[in-house]
Coordinates of C-alpha atoms in Angstrom, one line a residue:
X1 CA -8.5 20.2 10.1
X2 CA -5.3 18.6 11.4
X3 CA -5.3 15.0 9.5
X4 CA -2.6 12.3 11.1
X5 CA -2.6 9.0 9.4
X6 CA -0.1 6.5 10.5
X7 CA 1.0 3.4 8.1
X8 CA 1.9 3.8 4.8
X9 CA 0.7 0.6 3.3
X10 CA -2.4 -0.2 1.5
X11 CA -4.7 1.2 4.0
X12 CA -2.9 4.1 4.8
X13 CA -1.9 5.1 1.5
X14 CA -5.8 5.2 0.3
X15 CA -6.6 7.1 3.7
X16 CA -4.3 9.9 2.5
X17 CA -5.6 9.8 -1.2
X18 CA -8.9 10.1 0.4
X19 CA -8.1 13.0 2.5
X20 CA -7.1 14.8 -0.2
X21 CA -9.7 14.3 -2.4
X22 CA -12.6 15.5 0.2
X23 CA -10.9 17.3 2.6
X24 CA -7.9 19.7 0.2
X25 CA -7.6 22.2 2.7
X26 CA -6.9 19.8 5.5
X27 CA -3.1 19.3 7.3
X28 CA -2.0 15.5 6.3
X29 CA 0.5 14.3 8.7
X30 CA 1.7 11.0 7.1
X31 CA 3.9 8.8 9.6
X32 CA 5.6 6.0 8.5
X33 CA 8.1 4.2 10.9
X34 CA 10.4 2.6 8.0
X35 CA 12.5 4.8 5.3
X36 CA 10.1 4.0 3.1
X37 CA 6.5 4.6 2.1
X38 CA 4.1 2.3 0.8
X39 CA 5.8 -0.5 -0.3
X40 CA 3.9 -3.4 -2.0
X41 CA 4.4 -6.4 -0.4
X42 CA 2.0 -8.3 -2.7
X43 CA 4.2 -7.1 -6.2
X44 CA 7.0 -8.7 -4.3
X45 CA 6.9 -12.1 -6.7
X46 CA 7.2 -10.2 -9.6
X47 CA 10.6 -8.5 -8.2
X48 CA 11.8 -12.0 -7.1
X49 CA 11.2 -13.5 -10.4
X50 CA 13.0 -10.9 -12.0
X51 CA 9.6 -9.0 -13.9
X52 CA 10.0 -6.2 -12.0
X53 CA 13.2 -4.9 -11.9
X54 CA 13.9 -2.3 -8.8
X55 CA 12.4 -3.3 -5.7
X56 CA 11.4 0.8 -5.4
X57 CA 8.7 0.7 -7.8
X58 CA 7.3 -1.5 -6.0
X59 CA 5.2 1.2 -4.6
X60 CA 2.1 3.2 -4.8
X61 CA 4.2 6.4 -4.3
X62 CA 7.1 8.5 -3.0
X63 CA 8.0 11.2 -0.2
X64 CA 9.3 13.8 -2.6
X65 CA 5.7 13.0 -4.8
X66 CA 3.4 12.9 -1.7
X67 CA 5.1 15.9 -0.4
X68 CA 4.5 18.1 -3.7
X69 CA 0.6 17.2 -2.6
X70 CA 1.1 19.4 0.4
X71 CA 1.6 16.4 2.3
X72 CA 3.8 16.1 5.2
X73 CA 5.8 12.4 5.5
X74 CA 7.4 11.4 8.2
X75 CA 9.5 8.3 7.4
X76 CA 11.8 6.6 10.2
X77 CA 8.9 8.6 12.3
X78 CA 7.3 5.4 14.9
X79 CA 3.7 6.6 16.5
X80 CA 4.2 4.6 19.7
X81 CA 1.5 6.6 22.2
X82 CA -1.7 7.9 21.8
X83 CA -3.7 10.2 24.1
X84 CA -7.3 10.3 22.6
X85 CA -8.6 12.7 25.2
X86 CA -5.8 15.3 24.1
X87 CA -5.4 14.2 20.5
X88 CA -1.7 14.2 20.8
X89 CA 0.4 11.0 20.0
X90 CA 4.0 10.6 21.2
X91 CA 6.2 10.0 17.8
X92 CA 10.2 8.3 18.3
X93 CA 12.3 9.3 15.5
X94 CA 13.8 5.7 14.9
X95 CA 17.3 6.7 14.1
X96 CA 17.9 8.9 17.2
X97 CA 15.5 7.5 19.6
X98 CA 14.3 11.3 20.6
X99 CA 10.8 11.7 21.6
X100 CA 8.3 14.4 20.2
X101 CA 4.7 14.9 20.2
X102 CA 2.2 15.8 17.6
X103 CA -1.6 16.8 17.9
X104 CA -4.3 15.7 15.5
X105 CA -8.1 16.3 14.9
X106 CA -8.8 13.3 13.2
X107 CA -6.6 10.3 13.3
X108 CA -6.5 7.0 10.9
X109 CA -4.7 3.9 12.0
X110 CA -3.5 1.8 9.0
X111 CA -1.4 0.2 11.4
X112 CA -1.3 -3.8 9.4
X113 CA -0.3 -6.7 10.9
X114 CA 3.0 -8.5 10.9
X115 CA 4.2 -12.0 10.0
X116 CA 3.5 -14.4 12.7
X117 CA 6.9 -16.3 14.1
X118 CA 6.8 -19.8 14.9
X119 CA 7.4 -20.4 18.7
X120 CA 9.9 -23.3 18.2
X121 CA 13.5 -23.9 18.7
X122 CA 15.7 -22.7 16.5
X123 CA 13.4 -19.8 15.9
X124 CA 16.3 -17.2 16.0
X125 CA 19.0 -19.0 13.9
X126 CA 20.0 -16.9 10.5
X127 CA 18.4 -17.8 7.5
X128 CA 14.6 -17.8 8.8
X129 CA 13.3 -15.2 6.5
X130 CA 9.9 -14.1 6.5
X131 CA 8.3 -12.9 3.4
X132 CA 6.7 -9.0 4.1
X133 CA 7.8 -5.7 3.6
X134 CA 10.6 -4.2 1.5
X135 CA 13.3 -5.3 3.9
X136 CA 12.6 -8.4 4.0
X137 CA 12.1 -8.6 -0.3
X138 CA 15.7 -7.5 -0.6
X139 CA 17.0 -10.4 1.5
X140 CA 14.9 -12.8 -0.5
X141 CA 16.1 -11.1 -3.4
X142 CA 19.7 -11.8 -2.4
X143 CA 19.3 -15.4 -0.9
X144 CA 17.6 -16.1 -4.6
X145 CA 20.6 -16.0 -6.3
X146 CA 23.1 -16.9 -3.4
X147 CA 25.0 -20.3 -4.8
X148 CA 25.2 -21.4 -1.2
X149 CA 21.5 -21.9 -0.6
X150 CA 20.5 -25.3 -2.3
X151 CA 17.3 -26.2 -0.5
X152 CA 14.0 -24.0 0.7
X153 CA 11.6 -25.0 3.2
X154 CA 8.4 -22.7 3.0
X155 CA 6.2 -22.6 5.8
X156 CA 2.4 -22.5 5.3
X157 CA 0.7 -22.9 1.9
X158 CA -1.7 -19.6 1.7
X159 CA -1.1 -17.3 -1.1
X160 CA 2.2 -15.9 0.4
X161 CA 3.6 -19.1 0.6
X162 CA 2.9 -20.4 -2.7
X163 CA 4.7 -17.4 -4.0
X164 CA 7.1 -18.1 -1.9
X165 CA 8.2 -21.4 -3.0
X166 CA 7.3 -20.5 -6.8
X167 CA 9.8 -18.1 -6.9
X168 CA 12.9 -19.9 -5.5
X169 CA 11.7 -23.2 -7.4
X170 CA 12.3 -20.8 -10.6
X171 CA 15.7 -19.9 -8.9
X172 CA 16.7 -23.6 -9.4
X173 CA 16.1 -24.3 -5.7
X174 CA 14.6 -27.8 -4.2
X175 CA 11.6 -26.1 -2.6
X176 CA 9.5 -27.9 0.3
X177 CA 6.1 -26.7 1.7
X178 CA 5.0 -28.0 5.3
X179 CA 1.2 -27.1 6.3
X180 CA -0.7 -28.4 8.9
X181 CA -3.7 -27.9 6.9
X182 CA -3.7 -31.3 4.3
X183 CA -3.9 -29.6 1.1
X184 CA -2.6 -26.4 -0.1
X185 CA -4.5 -23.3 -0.4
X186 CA -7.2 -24.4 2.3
X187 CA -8.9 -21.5 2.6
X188 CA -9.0 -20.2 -1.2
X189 CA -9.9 -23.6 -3.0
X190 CA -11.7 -26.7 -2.8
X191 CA -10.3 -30.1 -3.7
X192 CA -11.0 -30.7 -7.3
X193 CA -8.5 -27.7 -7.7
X194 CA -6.2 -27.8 -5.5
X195 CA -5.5 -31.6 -6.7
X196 CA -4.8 -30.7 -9.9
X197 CA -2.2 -27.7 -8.4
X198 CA -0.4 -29.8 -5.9
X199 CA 0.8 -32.2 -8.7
X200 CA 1.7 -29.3 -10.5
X201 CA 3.7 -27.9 -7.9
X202 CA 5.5 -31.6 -7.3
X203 CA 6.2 -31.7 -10.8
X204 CA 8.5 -28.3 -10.6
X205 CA 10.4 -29.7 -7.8
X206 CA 8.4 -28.8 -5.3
X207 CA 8.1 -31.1 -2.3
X208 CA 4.7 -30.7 0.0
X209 CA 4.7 -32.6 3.6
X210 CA 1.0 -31.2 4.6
X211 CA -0.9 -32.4 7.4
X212 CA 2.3 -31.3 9.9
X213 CA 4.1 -28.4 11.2
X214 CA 7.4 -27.7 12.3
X215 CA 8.8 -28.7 15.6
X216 CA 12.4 -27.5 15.9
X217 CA 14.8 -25.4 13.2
X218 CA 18.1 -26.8 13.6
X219 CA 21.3 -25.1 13.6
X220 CA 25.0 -25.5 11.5
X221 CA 28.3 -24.5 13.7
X222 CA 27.9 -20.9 12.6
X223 CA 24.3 -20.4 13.8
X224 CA 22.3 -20.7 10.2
X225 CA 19.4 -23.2 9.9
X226 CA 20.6 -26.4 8.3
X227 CA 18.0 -28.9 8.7
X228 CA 13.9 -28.8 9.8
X229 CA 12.3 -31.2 12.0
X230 CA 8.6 -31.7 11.6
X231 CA 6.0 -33.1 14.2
X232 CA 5.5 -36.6 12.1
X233 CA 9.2 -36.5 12.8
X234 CA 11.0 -36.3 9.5
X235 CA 14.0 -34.3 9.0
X236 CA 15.2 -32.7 6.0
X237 CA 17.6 -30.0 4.9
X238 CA 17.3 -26.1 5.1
X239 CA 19.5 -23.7 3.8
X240 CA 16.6 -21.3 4.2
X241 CA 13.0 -20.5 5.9
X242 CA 10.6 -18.7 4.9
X243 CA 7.8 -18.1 7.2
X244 CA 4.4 -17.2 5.7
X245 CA 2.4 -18.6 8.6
X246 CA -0.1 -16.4 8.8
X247 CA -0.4 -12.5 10.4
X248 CA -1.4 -11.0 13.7
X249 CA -2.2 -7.7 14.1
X250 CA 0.4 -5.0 14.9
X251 CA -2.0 -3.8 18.1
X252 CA -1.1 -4.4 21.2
X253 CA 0.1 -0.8 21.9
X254 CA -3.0 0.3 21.2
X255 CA -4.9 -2.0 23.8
X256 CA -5.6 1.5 26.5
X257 CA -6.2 3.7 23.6
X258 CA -9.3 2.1 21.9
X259 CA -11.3 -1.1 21.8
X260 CA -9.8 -4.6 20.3
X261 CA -11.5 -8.0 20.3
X262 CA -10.0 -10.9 21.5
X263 CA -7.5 -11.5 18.5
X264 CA -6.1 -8.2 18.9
X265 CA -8.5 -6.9 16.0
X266 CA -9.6 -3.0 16.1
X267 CA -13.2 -2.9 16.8
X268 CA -14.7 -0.7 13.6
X269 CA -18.0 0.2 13.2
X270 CA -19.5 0.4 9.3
X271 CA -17.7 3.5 8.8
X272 CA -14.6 2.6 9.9
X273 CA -14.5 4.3 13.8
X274 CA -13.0 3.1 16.3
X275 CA -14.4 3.3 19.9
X276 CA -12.7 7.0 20.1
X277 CA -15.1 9.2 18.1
X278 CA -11.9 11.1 15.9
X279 CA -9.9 7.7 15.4
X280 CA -11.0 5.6 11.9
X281 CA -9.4 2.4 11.3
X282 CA -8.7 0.8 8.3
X283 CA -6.1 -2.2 6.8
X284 CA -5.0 -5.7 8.1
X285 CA -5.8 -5.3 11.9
X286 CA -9.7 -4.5 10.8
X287 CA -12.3 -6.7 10.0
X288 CA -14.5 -6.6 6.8
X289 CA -18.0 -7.1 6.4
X290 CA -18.4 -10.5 4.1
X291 CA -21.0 -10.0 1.7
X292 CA -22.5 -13.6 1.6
X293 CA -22.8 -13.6 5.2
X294 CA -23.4 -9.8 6.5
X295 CA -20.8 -10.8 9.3
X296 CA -17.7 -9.2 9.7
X297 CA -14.3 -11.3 9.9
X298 CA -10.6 -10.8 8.7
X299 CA -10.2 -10.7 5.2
X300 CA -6.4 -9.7 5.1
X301 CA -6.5 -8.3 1.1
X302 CA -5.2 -5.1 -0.2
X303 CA -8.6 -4.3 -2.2
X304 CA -10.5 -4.5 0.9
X305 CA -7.7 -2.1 3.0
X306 CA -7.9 0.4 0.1
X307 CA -12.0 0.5 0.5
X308 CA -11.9 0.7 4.4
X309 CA -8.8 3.9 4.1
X310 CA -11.2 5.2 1.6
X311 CA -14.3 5.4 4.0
X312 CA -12.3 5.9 6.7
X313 CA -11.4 9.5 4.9
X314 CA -14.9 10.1 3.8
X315 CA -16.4 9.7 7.0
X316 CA -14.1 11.7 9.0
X317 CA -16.4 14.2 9.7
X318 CA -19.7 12.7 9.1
X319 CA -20.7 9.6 8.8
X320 CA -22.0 10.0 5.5
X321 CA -21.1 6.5 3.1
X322 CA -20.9 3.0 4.8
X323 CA -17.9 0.7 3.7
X324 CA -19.1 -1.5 1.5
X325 CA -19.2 -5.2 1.8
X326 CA -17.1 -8.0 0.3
X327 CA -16.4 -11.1 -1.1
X328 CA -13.1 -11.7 -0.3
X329 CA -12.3 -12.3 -3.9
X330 CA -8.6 -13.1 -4.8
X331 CA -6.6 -14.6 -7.5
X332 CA -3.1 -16.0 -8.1
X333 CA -1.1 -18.1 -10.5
X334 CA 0.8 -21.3 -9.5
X335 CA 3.4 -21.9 -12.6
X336 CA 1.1 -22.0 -15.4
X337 CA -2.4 -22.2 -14.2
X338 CA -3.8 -19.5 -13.1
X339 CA -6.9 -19.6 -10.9
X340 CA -9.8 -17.2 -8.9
X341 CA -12.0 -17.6 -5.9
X342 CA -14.5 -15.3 -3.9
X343 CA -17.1 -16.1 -1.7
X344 CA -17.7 -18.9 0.2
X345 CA -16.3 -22.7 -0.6
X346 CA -17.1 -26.0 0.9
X347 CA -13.7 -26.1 2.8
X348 CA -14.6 -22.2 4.3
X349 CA -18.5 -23.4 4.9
X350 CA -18.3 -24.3 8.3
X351 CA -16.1 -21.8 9.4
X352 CA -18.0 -18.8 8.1
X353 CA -21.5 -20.4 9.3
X354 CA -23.4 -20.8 5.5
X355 CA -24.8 -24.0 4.4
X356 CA -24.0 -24.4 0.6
X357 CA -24.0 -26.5 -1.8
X358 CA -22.6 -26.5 -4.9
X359 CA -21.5 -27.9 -8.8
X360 CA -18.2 -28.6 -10.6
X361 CA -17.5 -28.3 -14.0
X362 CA -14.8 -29.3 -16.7
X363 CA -15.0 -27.6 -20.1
X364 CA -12.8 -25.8 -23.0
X365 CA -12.2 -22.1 -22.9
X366 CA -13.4 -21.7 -26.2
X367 CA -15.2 -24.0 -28.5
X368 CA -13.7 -27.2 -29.3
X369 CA -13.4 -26.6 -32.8
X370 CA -10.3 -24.1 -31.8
X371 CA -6.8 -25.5 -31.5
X372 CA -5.3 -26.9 -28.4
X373 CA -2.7 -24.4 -29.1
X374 CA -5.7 -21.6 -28.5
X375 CA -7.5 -23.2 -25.8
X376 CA -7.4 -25.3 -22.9
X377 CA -9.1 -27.1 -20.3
X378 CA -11.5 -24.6 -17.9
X379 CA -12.7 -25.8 -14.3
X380 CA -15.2 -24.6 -12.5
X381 CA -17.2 -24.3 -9.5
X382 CA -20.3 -22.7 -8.5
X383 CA -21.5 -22.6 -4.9
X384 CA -25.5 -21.3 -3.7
X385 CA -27.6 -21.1 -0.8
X386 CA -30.3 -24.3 -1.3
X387 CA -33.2 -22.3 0.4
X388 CA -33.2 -19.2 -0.6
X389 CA -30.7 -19.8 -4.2
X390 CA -28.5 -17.1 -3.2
X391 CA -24.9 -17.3 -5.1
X392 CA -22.9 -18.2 -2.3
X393 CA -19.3 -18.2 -3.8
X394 CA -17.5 -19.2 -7.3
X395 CA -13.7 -20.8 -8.0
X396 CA -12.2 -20.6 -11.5
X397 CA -8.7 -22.0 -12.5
X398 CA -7.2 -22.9 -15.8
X399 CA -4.1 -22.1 -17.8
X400 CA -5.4 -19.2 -20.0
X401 CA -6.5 -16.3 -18.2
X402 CA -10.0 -16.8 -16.8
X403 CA -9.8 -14.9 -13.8
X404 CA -11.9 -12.4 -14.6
X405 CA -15.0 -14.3 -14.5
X406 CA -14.7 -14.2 -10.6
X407 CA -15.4 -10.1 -11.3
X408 CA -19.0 -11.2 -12.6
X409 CA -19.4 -13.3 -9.6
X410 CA -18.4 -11.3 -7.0
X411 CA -21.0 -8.4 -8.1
X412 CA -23.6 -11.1 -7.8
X413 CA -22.4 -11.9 -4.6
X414 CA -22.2 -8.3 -3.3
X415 CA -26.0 -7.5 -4.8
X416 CA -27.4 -10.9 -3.5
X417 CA -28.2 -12.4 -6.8
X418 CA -29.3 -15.8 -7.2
X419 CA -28.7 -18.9 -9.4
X420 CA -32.0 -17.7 -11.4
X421 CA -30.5 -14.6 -11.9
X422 CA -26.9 -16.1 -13.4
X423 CA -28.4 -19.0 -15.3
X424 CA -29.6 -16.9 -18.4
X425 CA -27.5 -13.5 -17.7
X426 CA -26.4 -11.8 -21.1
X427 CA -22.7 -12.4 -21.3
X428 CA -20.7 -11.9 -25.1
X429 CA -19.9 -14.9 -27.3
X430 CA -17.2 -14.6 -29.5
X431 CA -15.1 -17.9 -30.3
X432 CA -11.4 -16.9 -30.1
X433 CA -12.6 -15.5 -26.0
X434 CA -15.6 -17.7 -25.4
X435 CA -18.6 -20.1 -25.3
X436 CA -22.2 -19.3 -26.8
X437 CA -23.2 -19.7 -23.1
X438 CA -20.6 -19.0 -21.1
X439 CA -19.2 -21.0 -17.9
X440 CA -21.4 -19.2 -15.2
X441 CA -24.3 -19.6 -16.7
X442 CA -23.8 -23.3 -17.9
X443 CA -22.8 -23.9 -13.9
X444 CA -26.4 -21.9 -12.6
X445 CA -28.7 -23.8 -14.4
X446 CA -27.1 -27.3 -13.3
X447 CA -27.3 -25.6 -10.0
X448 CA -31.3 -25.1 -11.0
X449 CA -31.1 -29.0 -12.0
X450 CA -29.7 -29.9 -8.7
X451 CA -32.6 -28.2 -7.0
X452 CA -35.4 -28.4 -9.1

């Protein structure tokens, strides 16, 4: 069996791990259109900050490596045709724009998404960075320490964007973040955190103008950015943009081959095929089942991409393991709290179609007896489904390491557990890590009070 996977992300690295694995005898024909495979683009904080040192590590693997698996990698190698009815795809070889073609049984798209430009003036000017791929981490590597750049402006406040401005306000850089959204982090937190992190960020120089977007990028004499104009009509200075807008899906290409939606989203069914029978599908241009809900929507995560190029190989010849459901849990640290979310939130509620509710809670880490110096200040909330008492979603966030404590909930989540089920579940105890009843269960049975 002739394998072809294209993209060498996430998605499409798992694909070819999973191909392997089930299928050793098959051809892998890995095509990559950069000169490099597999690059990280979510390790790319820790090489701006300087904790990872060479931006090639920043990888799940390499040609020479891949290829001693019997694979064959085709960097600099673009897919920009398919013909499903022959199983041939028309390949450009970037560097010499020569055509080929190449046949397939079985082909997986891990074809991602890319970052979404602003369609404003000044669009074009130097100096308006985006902040994906290995290309682009280099740049942001170099503009780090460049003594020229003084001030940042960081477009959008997701998880990308955050890093983003975290990493240059650590550079000694005057960082600004303009959202239209009006706090940061809208679709990962509710308010009582995300309160307590935009003060945070303010307080290590980092400027936040929410509730506006940009309306023009203007220029200097030698065609950089030198100066932003939002829509509330403020101006400020801008020796560099980053972009971390948001994605779209790297598909339109692939519009006569098989079925998208209206966002430009391959249509998968729960094993990852496409609307051609030998094409599987798998990464940021998918959708993902969401546990809470049992509807599918985009949940752009690498864990997620890894599970869908996973089925996708499994099911290549059979359809023989559905890809299981999520609950879009994620984590990050913004300076020195660190916080964790899955499921569903107030401020994703309506979106998503659930009616919650839900409880907040402050507390200590550990017991109180222990020392500030081992302990700190612990928030979180717990969100359920008032009819049936289904655990709807969780959000942790404190300056030790919590995070984990999402892992517990998102299980729950995934095998439909409810708020009886958490409020007395058997977690350890043992003062220098924990409380004799730990935060999750302490939040499910004020979730039973609420309701009972």
């Amino acid at each position: 069996m002739k394998v072809a996977v294209i993209g060498s992300s996430h998605g499409g690295y798992e694909a070819v791990r999973g191909v392997l694995h089930d299928f050793p005898d098959a051809q892998i024909d890995w095509y990559e259109k950069g000169d490099f495979v597999s690059f990280l683009s979510c390790g790319m904080e820790l090489y701006l900050q300087g904790v990872v040192k060479d931006v090639n590590s920043v990888s799940y693997a390499t040609v020479p490596g891949m290829e001693a698996k019997g694979v064959h990698v085709h960097i600099n190698s673009e897919v920009t045709a398919i013909d499903p009815d022959a199983h041939r795809m028309t390949v450009v070889e970037v560097q010499s724009g020569r055509d080929t073609t190449a046949e397939y049984d079985k082909l997986i798209l891990a074809v991602g998404a890319v970052p979404f430009k602003l369609p404003v003036p000044g669009k074009e000017l130097k100096n308006v960075y985006a902040m994906r791929g290995r290309d682009w981490a280099i740049k942001l590597k170099q503009a780090s320490v460049d003594p020229t750049i003084k001030n940042v402006t960081v477009v959008g406040s997701g998880y990308i964007g955050i890093e983003a401005a975290e990493s240059f306000a650590k550079a000694g850089m005057h960082v600004t973040i303009i959202d239209l959204n009006p706090t940061i982090l809208g679709t990962y937190l509710d308010s009582e955190f995300t309160d307590i992190l935009q003060d945070e960020l303010t307080a290590q120089n980092v400027e936040l103008r929410l509730s506006q977007s940009v309306k023009e990028y203007v220029g200097n004499d030698h065609g950089a950015v030198k100066s932003v104009i939002s829509t509330t009509g403020s101006t400020w200075p801008a020796d560099l943009v980053i972009e971390t807008a948001g994605i779209r899906p790297a598909t339109k290409w692939l519009a006569d081959v098989i079925d998208l939606d209206e966002h430009g989203m391959i249509k998968t069914n729960e094993y990852q095929q496409t609307s051609q029978p030998d094409i599987f599908a798998a990464g940021d241009a998918t959708e993902v089942e969401f546990a809470p809900t049992g509807k599918k929507q985009l949940i752009a995560l690498a864990t997620n991409a890894r599970r869908q190029g996973r089925s996708a190989a499994y099911n290549l010849e059979e359809q023989r393991r559905k890809t299981t459901a999520v609950s879009g849990s994620s984590a990050l640290h913004v300076f020195s709290y660190k916080f964790a979310s899955t499921g569903v939130k107030d401020v994703t509620a309506a979106t998503v179609g659930a009616k919650i509710e839900s409880v907040f809670l402050k507390d200590t880490v550990v017991p109180p007896f222990v020392p500030e110096s081992h302990n700190a200040p612990v928030y979180f909330k717990l969100s359920f489904d008032p009819e049936t008492r289904a655990i709807m979603g969780a959000q942790i966030m404190s300056t030790m390491d919590v995070t984990a404590n999402i892992n517990a909930i998102s299980l729950a989540l995934q095998q439909h557990l409810t708020i009886d089920d958490l409020a007395y579940a058997d977690f350890f105890f043992q003062p220098g890590f924990d409380r004799p009843w730990n935060i999750m269960n302490v939040a499910a049975q004020k979730a039973q009070d609420k309701l009972d």
